[in-house]
Coordinates of C-alpha atoms and ligand atoms in Angstrom, one line a residue:
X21 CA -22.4 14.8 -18.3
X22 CA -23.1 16.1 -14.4
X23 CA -23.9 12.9 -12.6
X24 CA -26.2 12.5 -9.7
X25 CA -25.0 12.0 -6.5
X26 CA -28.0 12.9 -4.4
X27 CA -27.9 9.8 -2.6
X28 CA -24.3 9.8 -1.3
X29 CA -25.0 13.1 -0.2
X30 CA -27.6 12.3 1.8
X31 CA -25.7 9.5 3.2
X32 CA -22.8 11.6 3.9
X33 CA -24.8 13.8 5.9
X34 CA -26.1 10.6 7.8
X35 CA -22.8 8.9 8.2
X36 CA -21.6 12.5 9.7
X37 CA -24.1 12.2 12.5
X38 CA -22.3 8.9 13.9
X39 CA -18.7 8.5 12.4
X40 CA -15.9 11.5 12.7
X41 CA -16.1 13.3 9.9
X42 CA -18.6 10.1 8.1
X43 CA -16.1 7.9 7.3
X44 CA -14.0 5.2 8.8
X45 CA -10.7 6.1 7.5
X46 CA -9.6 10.0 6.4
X47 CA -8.2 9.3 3.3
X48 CA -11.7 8.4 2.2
X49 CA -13.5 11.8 2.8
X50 CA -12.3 13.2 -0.6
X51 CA -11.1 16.4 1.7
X52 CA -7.6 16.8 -0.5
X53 CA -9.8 16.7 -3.8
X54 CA -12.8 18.0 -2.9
X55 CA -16.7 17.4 -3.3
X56 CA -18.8 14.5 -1.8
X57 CA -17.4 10.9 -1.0
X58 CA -19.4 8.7 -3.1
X59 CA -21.2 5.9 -1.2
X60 CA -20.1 2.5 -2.3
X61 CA -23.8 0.0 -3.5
X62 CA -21.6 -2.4 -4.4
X63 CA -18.6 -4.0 -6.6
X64 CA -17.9 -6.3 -9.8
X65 CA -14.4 -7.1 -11.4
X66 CA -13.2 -3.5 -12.6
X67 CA -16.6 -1.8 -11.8
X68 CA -18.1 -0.6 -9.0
X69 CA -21.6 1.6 -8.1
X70 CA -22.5 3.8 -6.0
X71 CA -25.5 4.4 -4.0
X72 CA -26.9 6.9 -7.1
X73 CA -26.5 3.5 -9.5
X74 CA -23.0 5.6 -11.0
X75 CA -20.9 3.4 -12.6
X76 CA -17.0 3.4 -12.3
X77 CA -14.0 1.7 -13.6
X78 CA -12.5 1.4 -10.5
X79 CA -8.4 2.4 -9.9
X80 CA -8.8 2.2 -5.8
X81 CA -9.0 -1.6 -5.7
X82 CA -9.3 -0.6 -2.1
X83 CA -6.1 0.3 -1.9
X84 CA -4.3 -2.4 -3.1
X85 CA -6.2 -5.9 -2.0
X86 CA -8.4 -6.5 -5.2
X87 CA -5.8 -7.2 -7.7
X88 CA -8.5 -10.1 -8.9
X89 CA -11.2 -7.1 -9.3
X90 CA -14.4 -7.0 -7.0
X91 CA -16.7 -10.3 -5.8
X92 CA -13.9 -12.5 -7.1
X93 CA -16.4 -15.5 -7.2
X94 CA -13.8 -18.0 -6.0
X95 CA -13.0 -15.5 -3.7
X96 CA -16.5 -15.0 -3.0
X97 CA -17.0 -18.9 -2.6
X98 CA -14.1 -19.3 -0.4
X99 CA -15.5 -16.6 2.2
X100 CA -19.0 -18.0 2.1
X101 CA -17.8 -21.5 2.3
X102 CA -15.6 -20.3 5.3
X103 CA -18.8 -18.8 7.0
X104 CA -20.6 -21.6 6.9
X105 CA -18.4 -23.7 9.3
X106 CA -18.4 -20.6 11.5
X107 CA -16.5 -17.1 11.7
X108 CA -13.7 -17.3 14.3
X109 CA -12.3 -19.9 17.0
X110 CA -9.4 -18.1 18.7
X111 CA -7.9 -21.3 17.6
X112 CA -5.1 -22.7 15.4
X113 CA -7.1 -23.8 12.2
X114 CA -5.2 -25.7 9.0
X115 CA -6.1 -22.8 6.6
X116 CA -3.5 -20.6 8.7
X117 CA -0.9 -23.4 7.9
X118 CA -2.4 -23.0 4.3
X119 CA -1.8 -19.4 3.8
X120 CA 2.1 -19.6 5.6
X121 CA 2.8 -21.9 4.0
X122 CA 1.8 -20.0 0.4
X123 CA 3.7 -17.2 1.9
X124 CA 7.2 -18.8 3.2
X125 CA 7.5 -20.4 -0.2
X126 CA 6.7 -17.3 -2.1
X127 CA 8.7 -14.6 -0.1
X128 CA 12.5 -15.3 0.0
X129 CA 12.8 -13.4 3.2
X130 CA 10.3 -15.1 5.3
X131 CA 11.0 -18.5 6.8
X132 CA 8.5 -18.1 9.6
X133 CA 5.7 -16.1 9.0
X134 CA 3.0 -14.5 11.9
X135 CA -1.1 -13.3 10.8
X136 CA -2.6 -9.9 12.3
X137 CA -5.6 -8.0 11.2
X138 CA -4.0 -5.0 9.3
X139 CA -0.7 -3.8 7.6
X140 CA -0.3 -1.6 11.0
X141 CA 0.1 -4.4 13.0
X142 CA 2.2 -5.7 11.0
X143 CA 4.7 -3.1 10.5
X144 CA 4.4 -2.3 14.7
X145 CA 5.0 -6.0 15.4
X146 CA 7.7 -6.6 13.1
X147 CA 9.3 -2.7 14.4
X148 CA 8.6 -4.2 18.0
X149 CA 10.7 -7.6 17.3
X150 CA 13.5 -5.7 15.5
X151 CA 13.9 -3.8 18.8
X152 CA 13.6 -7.1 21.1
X153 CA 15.5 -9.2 18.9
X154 CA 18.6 -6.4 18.7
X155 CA 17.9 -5.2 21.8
X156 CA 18.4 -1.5 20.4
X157 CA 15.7 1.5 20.5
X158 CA 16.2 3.4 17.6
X159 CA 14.8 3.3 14.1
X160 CA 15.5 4.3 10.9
X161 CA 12.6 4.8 8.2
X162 CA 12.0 6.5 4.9
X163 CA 10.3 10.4 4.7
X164 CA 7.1 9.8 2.4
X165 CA 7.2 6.3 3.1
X166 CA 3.8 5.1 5.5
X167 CA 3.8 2.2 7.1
X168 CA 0.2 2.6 9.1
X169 CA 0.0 4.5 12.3
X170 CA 1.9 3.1 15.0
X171 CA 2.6 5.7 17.2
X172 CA 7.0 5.7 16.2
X173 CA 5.6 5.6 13.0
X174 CA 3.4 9.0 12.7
X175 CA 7.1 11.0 12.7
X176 CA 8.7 13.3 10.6
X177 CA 12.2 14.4 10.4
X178 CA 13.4 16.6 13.3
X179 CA 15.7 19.7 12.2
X180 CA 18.4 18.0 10.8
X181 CA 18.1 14.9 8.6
X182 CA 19.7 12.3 10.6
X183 CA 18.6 13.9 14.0
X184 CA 15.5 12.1 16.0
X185 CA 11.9 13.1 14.3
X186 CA 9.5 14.9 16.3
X187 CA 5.5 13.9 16.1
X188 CA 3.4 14.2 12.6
X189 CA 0.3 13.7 14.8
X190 CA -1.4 15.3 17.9
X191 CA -1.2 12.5 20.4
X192 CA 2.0 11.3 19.7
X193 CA 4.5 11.8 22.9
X194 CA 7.8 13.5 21.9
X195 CA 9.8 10.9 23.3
X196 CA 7.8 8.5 21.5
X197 CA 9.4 10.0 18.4
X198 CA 12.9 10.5 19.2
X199 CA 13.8 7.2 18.5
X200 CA 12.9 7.6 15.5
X201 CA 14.8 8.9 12.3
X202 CA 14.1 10.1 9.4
X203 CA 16.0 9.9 6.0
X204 CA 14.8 10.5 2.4
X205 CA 14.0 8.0 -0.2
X206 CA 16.2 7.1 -2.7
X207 CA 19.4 8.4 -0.8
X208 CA 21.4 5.6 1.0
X209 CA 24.2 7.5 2.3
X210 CA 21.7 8.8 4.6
X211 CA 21.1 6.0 6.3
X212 CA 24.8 5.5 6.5
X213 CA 24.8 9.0 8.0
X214 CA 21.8 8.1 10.5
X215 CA 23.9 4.1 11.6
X216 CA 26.7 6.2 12.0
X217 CA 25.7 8.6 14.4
X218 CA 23.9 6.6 15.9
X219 CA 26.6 3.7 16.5
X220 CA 24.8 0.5 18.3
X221 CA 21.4 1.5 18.7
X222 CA 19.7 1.6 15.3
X223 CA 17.1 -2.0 15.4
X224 CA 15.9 -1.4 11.8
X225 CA 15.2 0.2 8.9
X226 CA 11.9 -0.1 7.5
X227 CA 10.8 1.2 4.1
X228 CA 8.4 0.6 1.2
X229 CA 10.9 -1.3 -1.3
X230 CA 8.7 1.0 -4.0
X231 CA 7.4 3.8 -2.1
X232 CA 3.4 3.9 -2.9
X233 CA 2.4 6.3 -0.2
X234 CA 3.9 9.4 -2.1
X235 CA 2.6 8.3 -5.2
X236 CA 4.3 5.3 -6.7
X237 CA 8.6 6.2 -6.8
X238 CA 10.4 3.7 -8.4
X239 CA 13.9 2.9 -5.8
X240 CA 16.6 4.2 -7.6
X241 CA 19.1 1.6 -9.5
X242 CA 21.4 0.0 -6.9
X243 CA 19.2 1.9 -3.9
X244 CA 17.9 -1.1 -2.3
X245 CA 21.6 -3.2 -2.8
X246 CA 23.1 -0.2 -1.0
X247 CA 20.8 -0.8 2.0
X248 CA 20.6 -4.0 2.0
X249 CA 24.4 -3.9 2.5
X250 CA 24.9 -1.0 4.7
X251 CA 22.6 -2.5 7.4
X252 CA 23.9 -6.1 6.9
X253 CA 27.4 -4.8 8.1
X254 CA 25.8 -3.0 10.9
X255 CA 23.7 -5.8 12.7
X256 CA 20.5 -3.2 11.6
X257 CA 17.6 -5.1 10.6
X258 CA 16.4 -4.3 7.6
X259 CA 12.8 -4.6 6.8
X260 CA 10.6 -4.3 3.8
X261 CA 7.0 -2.9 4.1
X262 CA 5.3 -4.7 1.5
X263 CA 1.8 -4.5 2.4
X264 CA 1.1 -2.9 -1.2
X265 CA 4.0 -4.5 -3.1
X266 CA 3.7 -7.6 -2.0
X267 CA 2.2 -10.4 -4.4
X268 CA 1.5 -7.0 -6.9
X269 CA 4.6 -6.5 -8.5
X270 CA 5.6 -10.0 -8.7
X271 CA 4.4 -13.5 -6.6
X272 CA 7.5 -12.7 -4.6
X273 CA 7.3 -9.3 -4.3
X274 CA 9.5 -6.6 -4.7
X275 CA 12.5 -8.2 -3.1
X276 CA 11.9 -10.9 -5.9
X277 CA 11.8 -8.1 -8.8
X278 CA 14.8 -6.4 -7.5
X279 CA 16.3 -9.3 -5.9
X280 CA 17.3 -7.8 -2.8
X281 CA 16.4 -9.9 0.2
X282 CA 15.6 -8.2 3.8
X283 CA 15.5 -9.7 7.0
X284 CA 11.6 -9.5 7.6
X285 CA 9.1 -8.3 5.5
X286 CA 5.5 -6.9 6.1
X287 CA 2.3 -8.1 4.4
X288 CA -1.1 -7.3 3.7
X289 CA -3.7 -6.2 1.2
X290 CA -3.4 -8.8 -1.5
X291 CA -3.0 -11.8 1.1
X292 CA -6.1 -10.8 2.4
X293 CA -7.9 -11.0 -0.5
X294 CA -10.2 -7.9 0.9
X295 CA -10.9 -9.4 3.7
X296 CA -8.5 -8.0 7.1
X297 CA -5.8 -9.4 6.8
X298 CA -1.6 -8.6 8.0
X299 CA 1.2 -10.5 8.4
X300 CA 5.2 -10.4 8.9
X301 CA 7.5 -12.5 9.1
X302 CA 11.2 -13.1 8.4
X303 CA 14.5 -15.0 8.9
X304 CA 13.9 -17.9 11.4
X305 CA 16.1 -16.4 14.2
X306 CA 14.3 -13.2 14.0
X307 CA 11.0 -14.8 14.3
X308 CA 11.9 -17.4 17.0
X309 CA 11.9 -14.2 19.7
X310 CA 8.4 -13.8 19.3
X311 CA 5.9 -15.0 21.9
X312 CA 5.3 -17.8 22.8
X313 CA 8.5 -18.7 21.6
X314 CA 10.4 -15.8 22.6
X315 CA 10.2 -12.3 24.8
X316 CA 8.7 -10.1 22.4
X317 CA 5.0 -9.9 23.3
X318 CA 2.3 -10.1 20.4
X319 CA -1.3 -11.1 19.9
X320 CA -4.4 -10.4 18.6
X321 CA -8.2 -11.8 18.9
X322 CA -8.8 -12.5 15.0
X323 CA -5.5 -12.9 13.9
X324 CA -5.3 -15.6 11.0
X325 CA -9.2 -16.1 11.6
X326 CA -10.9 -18.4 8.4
X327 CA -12.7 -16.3 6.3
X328 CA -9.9 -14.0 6.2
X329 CA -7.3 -17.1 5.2
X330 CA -9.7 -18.7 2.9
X331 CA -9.7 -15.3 1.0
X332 CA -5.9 -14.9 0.9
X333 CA -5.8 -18.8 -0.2
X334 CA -8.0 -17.8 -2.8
X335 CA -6.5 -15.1 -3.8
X336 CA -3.0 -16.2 -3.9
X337 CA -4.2 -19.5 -5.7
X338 CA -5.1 -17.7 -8.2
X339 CA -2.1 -15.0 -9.0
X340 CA 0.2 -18.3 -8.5
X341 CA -0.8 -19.4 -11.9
X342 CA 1.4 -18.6 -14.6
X343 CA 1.3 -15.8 -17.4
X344 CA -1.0 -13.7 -14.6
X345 CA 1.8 -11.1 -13.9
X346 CA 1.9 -11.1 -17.5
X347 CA -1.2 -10.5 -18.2
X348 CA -1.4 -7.5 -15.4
X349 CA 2.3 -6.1 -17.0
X350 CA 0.4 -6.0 -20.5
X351 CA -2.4 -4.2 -19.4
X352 CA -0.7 -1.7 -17.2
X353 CA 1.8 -0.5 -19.9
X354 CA -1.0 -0.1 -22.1
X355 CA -2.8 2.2 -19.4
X356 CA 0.7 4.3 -18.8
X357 CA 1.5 4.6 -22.4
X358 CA -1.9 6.1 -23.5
X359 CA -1.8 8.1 -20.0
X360 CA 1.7 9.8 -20.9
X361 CA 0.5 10.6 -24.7
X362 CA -2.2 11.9 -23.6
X363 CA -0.3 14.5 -21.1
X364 CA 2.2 15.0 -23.7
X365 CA -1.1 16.0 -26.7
X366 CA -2.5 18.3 -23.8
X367 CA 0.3 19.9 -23.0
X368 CA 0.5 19.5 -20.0
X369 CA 3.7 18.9 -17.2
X370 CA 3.3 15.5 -15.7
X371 CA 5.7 13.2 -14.7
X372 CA 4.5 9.5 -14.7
X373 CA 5.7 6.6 -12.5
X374 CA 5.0 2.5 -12.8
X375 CA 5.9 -0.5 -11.6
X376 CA 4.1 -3.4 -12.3
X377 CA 0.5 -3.0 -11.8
X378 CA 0.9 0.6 -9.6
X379 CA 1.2 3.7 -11.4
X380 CA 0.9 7.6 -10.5
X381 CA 1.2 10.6 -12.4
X382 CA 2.5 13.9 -10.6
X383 CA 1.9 17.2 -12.3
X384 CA 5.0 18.9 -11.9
X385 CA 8.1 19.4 -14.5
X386 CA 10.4 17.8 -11.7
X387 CA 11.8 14.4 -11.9
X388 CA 10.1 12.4 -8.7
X389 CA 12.5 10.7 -6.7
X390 CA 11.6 11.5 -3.3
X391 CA 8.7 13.0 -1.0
X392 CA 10.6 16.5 -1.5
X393 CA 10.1 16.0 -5.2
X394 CA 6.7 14.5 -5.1
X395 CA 5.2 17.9 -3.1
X396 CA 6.6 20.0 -6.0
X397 CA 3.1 18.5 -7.9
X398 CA 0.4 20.6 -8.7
X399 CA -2.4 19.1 -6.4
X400 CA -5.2 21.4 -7.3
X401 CA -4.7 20.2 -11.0
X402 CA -4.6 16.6 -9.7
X403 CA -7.9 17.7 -7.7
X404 CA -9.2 19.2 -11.2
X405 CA -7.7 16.2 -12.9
X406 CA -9.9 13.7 -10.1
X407 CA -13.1 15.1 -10.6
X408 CA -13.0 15.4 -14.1
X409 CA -12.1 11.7 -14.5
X410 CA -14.9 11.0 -11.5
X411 CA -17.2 13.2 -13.8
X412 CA -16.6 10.3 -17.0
X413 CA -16.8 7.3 -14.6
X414 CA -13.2 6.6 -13.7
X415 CA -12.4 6.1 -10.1
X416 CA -8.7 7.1 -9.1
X417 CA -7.4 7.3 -5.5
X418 CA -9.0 10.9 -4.4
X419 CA -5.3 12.2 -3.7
X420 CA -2.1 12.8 -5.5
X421 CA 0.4 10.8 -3.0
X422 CA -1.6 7.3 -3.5
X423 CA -0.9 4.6 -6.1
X424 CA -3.5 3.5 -8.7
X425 CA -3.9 -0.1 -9.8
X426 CA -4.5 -2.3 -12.4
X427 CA -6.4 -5.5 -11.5
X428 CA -6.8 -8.6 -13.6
X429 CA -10.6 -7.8 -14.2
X430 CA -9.8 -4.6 -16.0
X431 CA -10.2 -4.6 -19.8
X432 CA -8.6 -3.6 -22.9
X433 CA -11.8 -2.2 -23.3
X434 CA -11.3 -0.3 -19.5
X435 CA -8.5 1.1 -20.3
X436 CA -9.1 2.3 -23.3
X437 CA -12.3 4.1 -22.1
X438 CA -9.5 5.6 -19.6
X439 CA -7.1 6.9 -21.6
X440 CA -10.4 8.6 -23.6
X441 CA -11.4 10.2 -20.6
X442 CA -8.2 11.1 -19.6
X443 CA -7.3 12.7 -22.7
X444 CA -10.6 14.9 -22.4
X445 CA -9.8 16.1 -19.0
X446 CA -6.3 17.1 -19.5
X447 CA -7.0 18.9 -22.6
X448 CA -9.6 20.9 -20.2
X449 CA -6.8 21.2 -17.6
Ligands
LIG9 P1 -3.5 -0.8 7.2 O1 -3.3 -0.7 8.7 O2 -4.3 0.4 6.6 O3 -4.1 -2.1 6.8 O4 -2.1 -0.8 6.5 C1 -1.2 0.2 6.8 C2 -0.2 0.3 5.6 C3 1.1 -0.2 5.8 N1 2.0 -0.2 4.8 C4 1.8 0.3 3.6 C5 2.8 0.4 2.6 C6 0.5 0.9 3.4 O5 0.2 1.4 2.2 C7 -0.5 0.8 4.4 C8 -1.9 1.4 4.2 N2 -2.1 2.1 2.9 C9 -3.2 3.1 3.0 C10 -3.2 3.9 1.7 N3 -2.0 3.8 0.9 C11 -4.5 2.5 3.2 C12 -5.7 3.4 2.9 C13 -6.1 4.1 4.2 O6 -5.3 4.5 5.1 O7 -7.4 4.2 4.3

């Protein structure tokens, strides 16, 4: 059963030598799970290799962008075809109009709609034009929730829930933090609290609409109506991070499933195909105060550069046609059913979580509902529960407060194997 993995060691050590701590983003170095990062050979549909020649069904989808699978070959076609005309102008190109214009007609929020390179930028920008558009400092977001790491961003909750939050990172400036507030998921009256307190200077709220940075938690029933309405009445701006949920839990997103429209919305991931790709946008007098139109300043080198459109085009082309969320719906209850029989024949206290195509399972007896809830699981048996499943070929995110995915290249035939391997572990738990 013990695979090798001589070769990814041997490139961690390498990698070590150049890159702090040998990889380009922390998540990656396995640290909260333990044992080697595997090095990545390559990718296809629901599989992908390492540098050892391991095979895995793969449940990272990079995070979210590959809900086609790996080397998409339309996708694939679309880059190369891209490349061929060249890589980058740092000028407007039609496939930019292309990709807004998939985007404004799929998102009910967004009536104007503005590229950047990662879901950061997007959430920064979109924090940045709240503020210049309300003229107001303060915001409001979600414990748990992550929205990339813009300094206000990296913040938790100061001493008392609605108070200002005080860094989560070294090299964050306290009064970089204090205009920010922290509130838990799932609990609206807080961010009545917070408005309240706070009359006249809140900009926005910004949360994942389904929180998948905790694991995936559901928003309670009415959660998102509640907000919605309690920041409409207060001039707050209320935007949706839906750089994972966005085009995965429906082609509208999750303001579509739970029709509950904000006033901007972020993007990324998915419309990128792979390739680096964010974007927000929102209502058209939002939007119309950013530069050059307006006096909020924003730019960026590759923003909305080719290959990266003609991979979101692709992409998007392709989850536009019909029965596909169908298809992804089928095969992800199948996964969480056999997941949540198999806890339940091993005994073992897990509390799973799905919507859509992303799914978690915490191992704790609570009921998840929040990041206070979601800490109460048992990560060395998630780390136990990782490497086991790593051991049979099955690639989940390497820790407990990530989402998995289903893509449209897994398999009945995946996810069976899955739920097989699954059950062995957890009956070794
Ligand atoms: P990027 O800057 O990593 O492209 O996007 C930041 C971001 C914004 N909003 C949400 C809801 C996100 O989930 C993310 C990034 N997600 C993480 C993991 N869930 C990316 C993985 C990583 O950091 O390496």
């Amino acid at each position: 059963m013990q695979k090798n993995y001589t070769k990814s060691i041997s490139a961690f050590e390498e990698s070590q030598k150049y890159i702090p701590g040998g990889v380009n983003s922390p998540v990656r170095a396995f640290r909260t799970v333990g044992g080697n990062p595997l090095f990545i050979k390559r990718g296809k549909g629901s599989k992908i290799y390492d540098i050892d020649d391991n095979e895995y069904i793969d449940y990272v989808c990079s995070w979210g962008p590959l809900i086609l699978g790996h080397a998409h070959p339309k996708v694939v076609a679309a880059i190369q075809n891209a490349a061929e005309y060249g890589t980058s102008y740092g000028a407007p190109t039609e496939l930019e109009t292309e990709l807004a214009e998939i985007i404004v007609n799929a998102v009910p929020s967004i009536d104007l709609v503005r590229m950047v390179s990662s879901g950061t930028e997007a959430a920064m920008s979109a924090i940045r034009l709240a503020r210049g558009y309300t003229q107001r400092d303060k915001i409001i977001k979600v414990e748990g929730c992550y929205h990339g790491h813009a300094d206000c961003l990296l913040v938790k909750a100061g001493s008392g829930a609605a108070t200002f939050g005080v860094p989560d990172s070294a090299g964050v400036p306290a009064d970089f933090a204090q205009h920010t507030i922290t509130v838990p998921f799932n609990d609206a009256e807080a961010v009545r609290i917070a408005i309240q307190q706070n009359p006249e200077q809140v900009a926005c709220v910004i949360l994942e609409p389904i929180a998948g940075n905790m694991g995936v938690v559901p928003p309670t029933d009415g959660y998102l109506a509640e907000i919605r309405e309690i920041t409409a009445q207060k001039g707050v701006v209320l935007i949706f991070d839906e750089v994972i949920t966005g085009f995965r839990v429906a082609f509208g997103g999750a303001q579509e499933l739970y029709d509950v429209i904000p006033d901007m919305t972020c993007l990324g991931k998915i419309i990128g195909g792979g390739m680096p790709v964010g974007a927000y946008g929102g209502k058209r007098e939002i939007m119309e105060c950013i530069a050059p139109l307006g006096p909020v300043y924003q730019a960026g080198t590759l923003s909305g550069n080719p290959l990266a459109m003609s991979a979101g085009i692709a992409t998007l082309k392709i989850l536009s046609e019909p029965v596909v969320y169908e298809k992804l719906e089928n095969r992800s209850s199948a996964l969480a059913e056999g997941l949540l029989e198999a806890t339940k024949a091993a005994g073992v206290d897990a509390y799973h979580t799905r919507v859509g195509s992303m799914l978690s399972i915490f191992f704790t007896s609570e009921q998840v509902v929040d990041y206070t809830t979601a800490k109460t699981s048992d990560t060395d048996r998630f780390a136990a529960y990782f490497r086991g499943l790593l051991e049979r070929g099955i690639y989940i995110a390497p820790s407990q407060f990530e989402s998995g995915f289903v893509s449209l290249a897994h398999s009945d035939d995946d996810i069976q194997t899955t739920i097989r391997a699954a059950s062995e572990v957890l009956q070794s738990l």
